[in-house]
Amino acid sequence: MTSDPWTRKDLLGIAELSTKEIELVLDTAESFREVSERPIKKVPTLRGKTVVNLFFEPSTRTRSSFEIAEKRLSADGLNFSSSGSAISKGETLLDTALNLQAMAPHLIVVRHSHPGVPHMLAERLEAGVINAGDGAHEHPTQALLDAFTIRQHKGRIEGLKISIIGDIEKSRVVRSNIHLLSKMGAEVTLAGPRTMMPAAVEKMGVSVAYDLDEAISGADVIMMLRVQLERHSRMAFPSAKEYFNLFGLTRDRLKKAKRDVIIMHPGPMNRGVEIASDVADGRDSVILEQVFNGVAVRMAVLYLLSGASQGEA
Amino acid sequence: MKLLVRGGRVVDPSQDLDGPFEVLIEDGHIAQVAERVKGIRGAQVYDATDLVVSPGWIDMHVHLREPGQEYKETVRTGMLAAAAGGFTSIACMPNTKPVIDNRSVTEHVASEAKKDPHARVYPIGAVSKGQKGEELAEIGDMVSGGIVAITDDGLPVRNAELMRRALLYAQHFGIPVIQHAQDLDLSRDGVMHEGEWSTRLGLPGIPGSAEDVMVARDLILTEDTGGRYHVAHLSTGRALDMVRGAKARGLAVTCEVTPHHLLLTDKAVADTGFSTQTKMNPPLRTESDREALINGLADGSIDAIASDHAPHHSDEKNLEFSLAPFGIIGLETNMSLCLEKLVRPGLISLSRLVELFSTGPARILNLPGGTLLEGTPADLTLFSLKRSVTVRAAKFQSKASNTPFEGWRLRGRPMATILGGRIVGTPPTA
Amino acid sequence: MPGELKPKKTVLNPLQMRRIVRRMAGELVERNGGADDLILIGIRTRGVPLAERLGEELKVLEGREVPIGTLDITLYRDDLSTIAPQPVLKETTLPGPIDDQLLVLCDDVLYTGRTVRAALNELLDYGRPRAVQLAVLVDRGGRELPIEANFIGKTVTAELGELVEVRFESTDGEDRVMMMEVDDSDD
């Protein structure tokens, strides 16, 4: 266990974190996982602290995970949601932020479809800002809970072969995962259709494959990403059926992976598009554990940031 | 009225001059340029010691926002900004509201500039009515009103047939067609260059190919029509290569680049933490594009540097990166930036820089300026290579302050401009 | 060096300390009529070696292994709002359910009583023990809450600026209780 304390006011992304900081979050999350296993799943640690959940984009999964985490820490969580851009309601992001500031929250958890929004808020607000997903840029708590889950099953991250498969370009989690897993010494391979692979992505220190079997072969961990095909204007892929044939993870194709491979998915899943049901529900799948671990990891993040932000009061 | 400018270093690329010359101005025109001019009795003397004296600088790509968006900038404030930046002439873009697509809007802009002139303002007219990309605008009529070129800048001329017609029709008037080269299908909803940094930041990208495919198409049309074609704000190495090749084949093709494309790259979006002052169109490109552009300055493939001065209100730029409008201002920073970052490190000579800001644009737009040839209108720019300036947008003459160069300390700055023989006034001190 | 702690005197040497722990174990057994359904809970950090040592003594006395748990009270501290950054968490592990059990909380030094208050709050979030008793190696007075120990190794009087430091062989290499004071010399 590390003993360097957490000093950042905000958690905006994984790119700027050191391995020690990442390990501190994961180690702290261990303690909170234990809290989640008690009969009374509550500690008084953030009692009296206000946490604002500012979700500009609907997200049942991430938001409820944060809400549970806040409740278990005895914090007062306030929910603000607005669908679509605040502009359409006549109020700019900055005005929303200043109004919030007037309520003096301790922490703000923000989710937005545009990259850079948490940074804008962090610069202008005294409260600590936690990025719960800014478009396709970063989703740090997701990467942390993924790493926590991997560590639980494999005991380590270093040296593992990890394949991330799907719509890499539009994924909101993949960049954070690449940063974290690479920093912790894993070998990361991205795989997906050429039309869904972002430009120059090898510069992030990953291998790229355009063939599912190549990506699966020898993998310790397989992370499947949600593929959204409804937006046909993207012209990225002709149909769900074609996608499933080329890149869908089935029991059969899984035979090429290591015997103790674990299957992950950030959710929500498109059964029968990127992943077959028998794989999603099978013995290699740790998808539900990811959700459980999400609460512990978010409790750890809230705990660590609440100390750093009050230091400036 | 006689004005003698003496004591400075005269740099006039149009006459291959660079040395301690004197310039005598009479009745608004250049009377003599010599080591020791004659007939100076009765002349007012301007002491240009320690200054460079050059033909008045011309910025051929400026957005003035009048008519219709005067809250961002007006003809007057733009003109004052030009003079403060050391420019005696600017050419302004037609994407106003309403668009400059007919004679009366052309004349409105031109006449606004003539009230208390601080710089010459040359309107550029639209290629198509309303810049809708469907029908040709009344180009002939606009030429009578004073336009010096046509463009749909802000937007590309998307329809190949329309571009072909424009290249043919403009030849009646001897004006170039200026293209904002951007394939709108390839650029989609992109907000920065598509590459390593758009991938890291998760922002939708504008690939270099969006510019290149359109330049490639237009060069073929230029060849077939024999027209005059100018690429606005060229930003990729590949487009520059194509322009170079076209010139070598004898086509009437020219191009301009902006100072920000010469100095910044797409990595700036990350380095500044998503600052909207790094958002412009075309976007900041890669380091290898940047280096290619600098080489193009030196080897003559690039004809002019122009700012693409794009003022926006601070409320508009104070938005999420994805939502903020494209563009930064440049009139009041570009001379200092180019002197500090291009001439001082020896990337190009001083004379070449002056050429890119005077002879080059004058030739492209067929303007009377850009030279100190005897008999021409006396537009001069006087600047210091030694005096430093710290960029402080709040002090700008421009209404806008959207610049990524805030706080930059630069050595070299404009000191005065002379317009038609009249000293316009010194720019504000840093 | 100024501001650092320097030793003032030894309060208990290794032999004295071992005898005291033995005596405390005996009192535990006497008070509770044996060690049959007892659970020792060490408060992190140095309550844990005390719990382990009492466990060893109870094994000798009664011939049985007493279950031992560890309790990290960080999340229940009442001073978290005043310290930043947050202290690093360590694990809490209880050997089994605590409902209806007899728990003996162990800590090295009893001072203000706030640590024990936090420990009690935390334990009660796990269940409802039959009874909770408190065993401390040193009681140095200076209570800020109405809390007292059931089993005390040694009572000392310490002043402000003095610190009672307990060392255990398993964690610090030797058994010793020292009185330390803040060095206020003007080096």
Short mmCIF file of C-alpha atoms in Angstrom, two decimals, chain C residues 23-179:
data_model
loop_
_atom_site.label_atom_id
_atom_site.label_comp_id
_atom_site.label_asym_id
_atom_site.label_seq_id
_atom_site.Cartn_x
_atom_site.Cartn_y
_atom_site.Cartn_z
CA ARG C 23 -1.67 -9.63 34.04
CA MET C 24 -4.21 -7.99 31.73
CA ALA C 25 -4.95 -11.32 30.10
CA GLY C 26 -5.54 -12.78 33.52
CA GLU C 27 -7.95 -10.00 34.44
CA LEU C 28 -9.80 -10.56 31.17
CA VAL C 29 -10.33 -14.21 32.01
CA GLU C 30 -11.26 -13.50 35.60
CA ARG C 31 -13.78 -10.80 34.75
CA ASN C 32 -15.44 -12.83 32.03
CA GLY C 33 -15.28 -16.24 33.62
CA GLY C 34 -13.05 -17.65 30.89
CA ALA C 35 -12.32 -16.77 27.28
CA ASP C 36 -14.98 -18.85 25.59
CA ASP C 37 -16.94 -16.46 23.43
CA LEU C 38 -14.59 -13.55 23.44
CA ILE C 39 -13.36 -11.73 20.32
CA LEU C 40 -10.32 -9.44 20.49
CA ILE C 41 -10.52 -6.42 18.19
CA GLY C 42 -7.32 -4.41 17.71
CA ILE C 43 -7.79 -0.74 16.76
CA ARG C 44 -5.31 0.12 14.02
CA THR C 45 -2.55 0.66 14.22
CA ARG C 46 -0.98 -0.33 17.51
CA GLY C 47 -4.06 -1.80 19.06
CA VAL C 48 -3.50 -4.75 16.76
CA PRO C 49 -0.21 -6.03 18.23
CA LEU C 50 -1.73 -5.61 21.70
CA ALA C 51 -4.69 -7.76 20.67
CA GLU C 52 -2.28 -10.33 19.24
CA ARG C 53 -0.21 -10.43 22.42
CA LEU C 54 -3.31 -10.78 24.60
CA GLY C 55 -4.39 -13.57 22.28
CA GLU C 56 -1.06 -15.34 22.84
CA GLU C 57 -1.38 -15.04 26.61
CA LEU C 58 -4.98 -16.27 26.55
CA LYS C 59 -3.86 -19.32 24.59
CA VAL C 60 -1.38 -20.14 27.35
CA LEU C 61 -3.93 -19.49 30.10
CA GLU C 62 -7.01 -21.11 28.63
CA GLY C 63 -5.64 -23.29 25.88
CA ARG C 64 -7.80 -21.89 23.12
CA GLU C 65 -7.35 -19.65 20.10
CA VAL C 66 -9.28 -16.45 20.58
CA PRO C 67 -10.41 -14.91 17.28
CA ILE C 68 -8.74 -11.58 16.51
CA GLY C 69 -10.02 -8.81 14.25
CA THR C 70 -8.62 -5.45 13.15
CA LEU C 71 -10.54 -2.20 12.99
CA ASP C 72 -9.60 0.86 10.94
CA ILE C 73 -11.54 3.81 12.30
CA THR C 74 -10.49 6.42 9.72
CA LEU C 75 -13.93 6.69 8.13
CA TYR C 76 -15.52 7.37 11.52
CA ARG C 77 -13.12 10.02 12.79
CA ASP C 78 -14.74 13.23 13.96
CA ASP C 79 -11.91 15.41 12.71
CA LEU C 80 -11.93 14.57 8.99
CA SER C 81 -13.22 18.05 8.11
CA THR C 82 -10.19 19.66 9.65
CA ILE C 83 -7.45 17.60 8.11
CA ALA C 84 -6.50 17.51 4.48
CA PRO C 85 -5.54 15.53 2.51
CA GLN C 86 -7.54 12.51 3.58
CA PRO C 87 -5.66 9.92 5.60
CA VAL C 88 -4.86 6.67 3.86
CA LEU C 89 -7.34 3.92 4.64
CA LYS C 90 -6.34 0.53 5.96
CA GLU C 91 -8.49 -2.57 6.16
CA THR C 92 -11.05 -3.55 8.70
CA THR C 93 -11.37 -7.33 9.02
CA LEU C 94 -13.67 -8.96 11.50
CA PRO C 95 -13.29 -12.71 12.10
CA GLY C 96 -17.02 -13.31 11.86
CA PRO C 97 -20.42 -11.82 12.69
CA ILE C 98 -20.46 -9.85 15.95
CA ASP C 99 -24.12 -10.11 16.92
CA ASP C 100 -24.41 -11.29 20.52
CA GLN C 101 -20.67 -11.67 20.89
CA LEU C 102 -18.43 -10.26 23.61
CA LEU C 103 -15.90 -7.91 21.99
CA VAL C 104 -12.76 -6.66 23.70
CA LEU C 105 -11.46 -3.55 21.95
CA CYS C 106 -7.71 -3.19 22.28
CA ASP C 107 -5.65 -0.03 21.87
CA ASP C 108 -2.17 0.94 22.93
CA VAL C 109 -2.93 4.34 24.53
CA LEU C 110 -6.19 5.79 25.86
CA TYR C 111 -6.09 9.58 25.77
CA THR C 112 -9.01 11.81 24.64
CA GLY C 113 -11.35 8.90 24.09
CA ARG C 114 -12.26 9.98 20.55
CA THR C 115 -10.66 6.95 18.89
CA VAL C 116 -12.69 4.61 21.07
CA ARG C 117 -15.87 6.57 20.33
CA ALA C 118 -15.23 6.14 16.60
CA ALA C 119 -14.48 2.44 17.08
CA LEU C 120 -17.75 1.92 18.96
CA ASN C 121 -19.73 3.68 16.23
CA GLU C 122 -18.11 1.54 13.59
CA LEU C 123 -18.67 -1.72 15.44
CA LEU C 124 -22.33 -0.92 15.92
CA ASP C 125 -22.69 -0.54 12.17
CA TYR C 126 -21.64 -4.17 11.87
CA GLY C 127 -24.18 -5.56 14.27
CA ARG C 128 -25.23 -5.68 17.88
CA PRO C 129 -22.61 -7.21 20.20
CA ARG C 130 -23.70 -8.51 23.56
CA ALA C 131 -21.08 -6.34 25.26
CA VAL C 132 -17.98 -4.34 24.41
CA GLN C 133 -15.06 -4.02 26.81
CA LEU C 134 -11.95 -1.89 26.41
CA ALA C 135 -8.38 -2.97 27.13
CA VAL C 136 -5.57 -0.40 26.89
CA LEU C 137 -1.88 -0.78 27.65
CA VAL C 138 -1.48 2.83 28.87
CA ASP C 139 -4.07 5.28 30.18
CA ARG C 140 -2.55 8.76 30.05
CA GLY C 141 -5.60 10.74 31.21
CA GLY C 142 -6.79 13.88 29.37
CA ARG C 143 -10.23 12.58 28.45
CA GLU C 144 -12.44 14.76 26.22
CA LEU C 145 -15.34 12.29 26.21
CA PRO C 146 -16.82 10.19 29.05
CA ILE C 147 -15.00 6.96 28.18
CA GLU C 148 -13.08 4.60 30.50
CA ALA C 149 -11.21 1.35 29.99
CA ASN C 150 -12.08 -1.94 31.66
CA PHE C 151 -8.53 -3.26 31.60
CA ILE C 152 -5.59 -0.92 32.05
CA GLY C 153 -1.93 -1.85 31.84
CA LYS C 154 -0.45 1.26 33.41
CA THR C 155 -1.75 4.68 34.29
CA VAL C 156 0.61 7.61 33.68
CA THR C 157 0.25 11.37 33.84
CA ALA C 158 1.34 13.08 30.63
CA GLU C 159 1.29 16.77 29.95
CA LEU C 160 0.60 18.76 26.81
CA GLY C 161 3.59 18.44 24.53
CA GLU C 162 4.37 14.97 25.85
CA LEU C 163 3.63 11.86 23.85
CA VAL C 164 3.32 8.30 25.10
CA GLU C 165 4.92 6.02 22.53
CA VAL C 166 4.29 2.28 22.65
CA ARG C 167 6.59 -0.07 20.78
CA PHE C 168 5.95 -3.75 20.18
CA GLU C 169 8.50 -6.33 19.17
CA SER C 170 6.39 -7.48 16.22
CA THR C 171 6.01 -4.01 14.74
CA ASP C 172 8.92 -1.98 16.09
CA GLY C 173 11.57 -4.50 17.05
CA GLU C 174 11.29 -4.16 20.83
CA ASP C 175 8.74 -4.01 23.64
CA ARG C 176 8.92 -0.65 25.35
CA VAL C 177 6.75 2.24 26.44
CA MET C 178 8.50 5.63 26.21
CA MET C 179 7.52 9.11 27.28
#
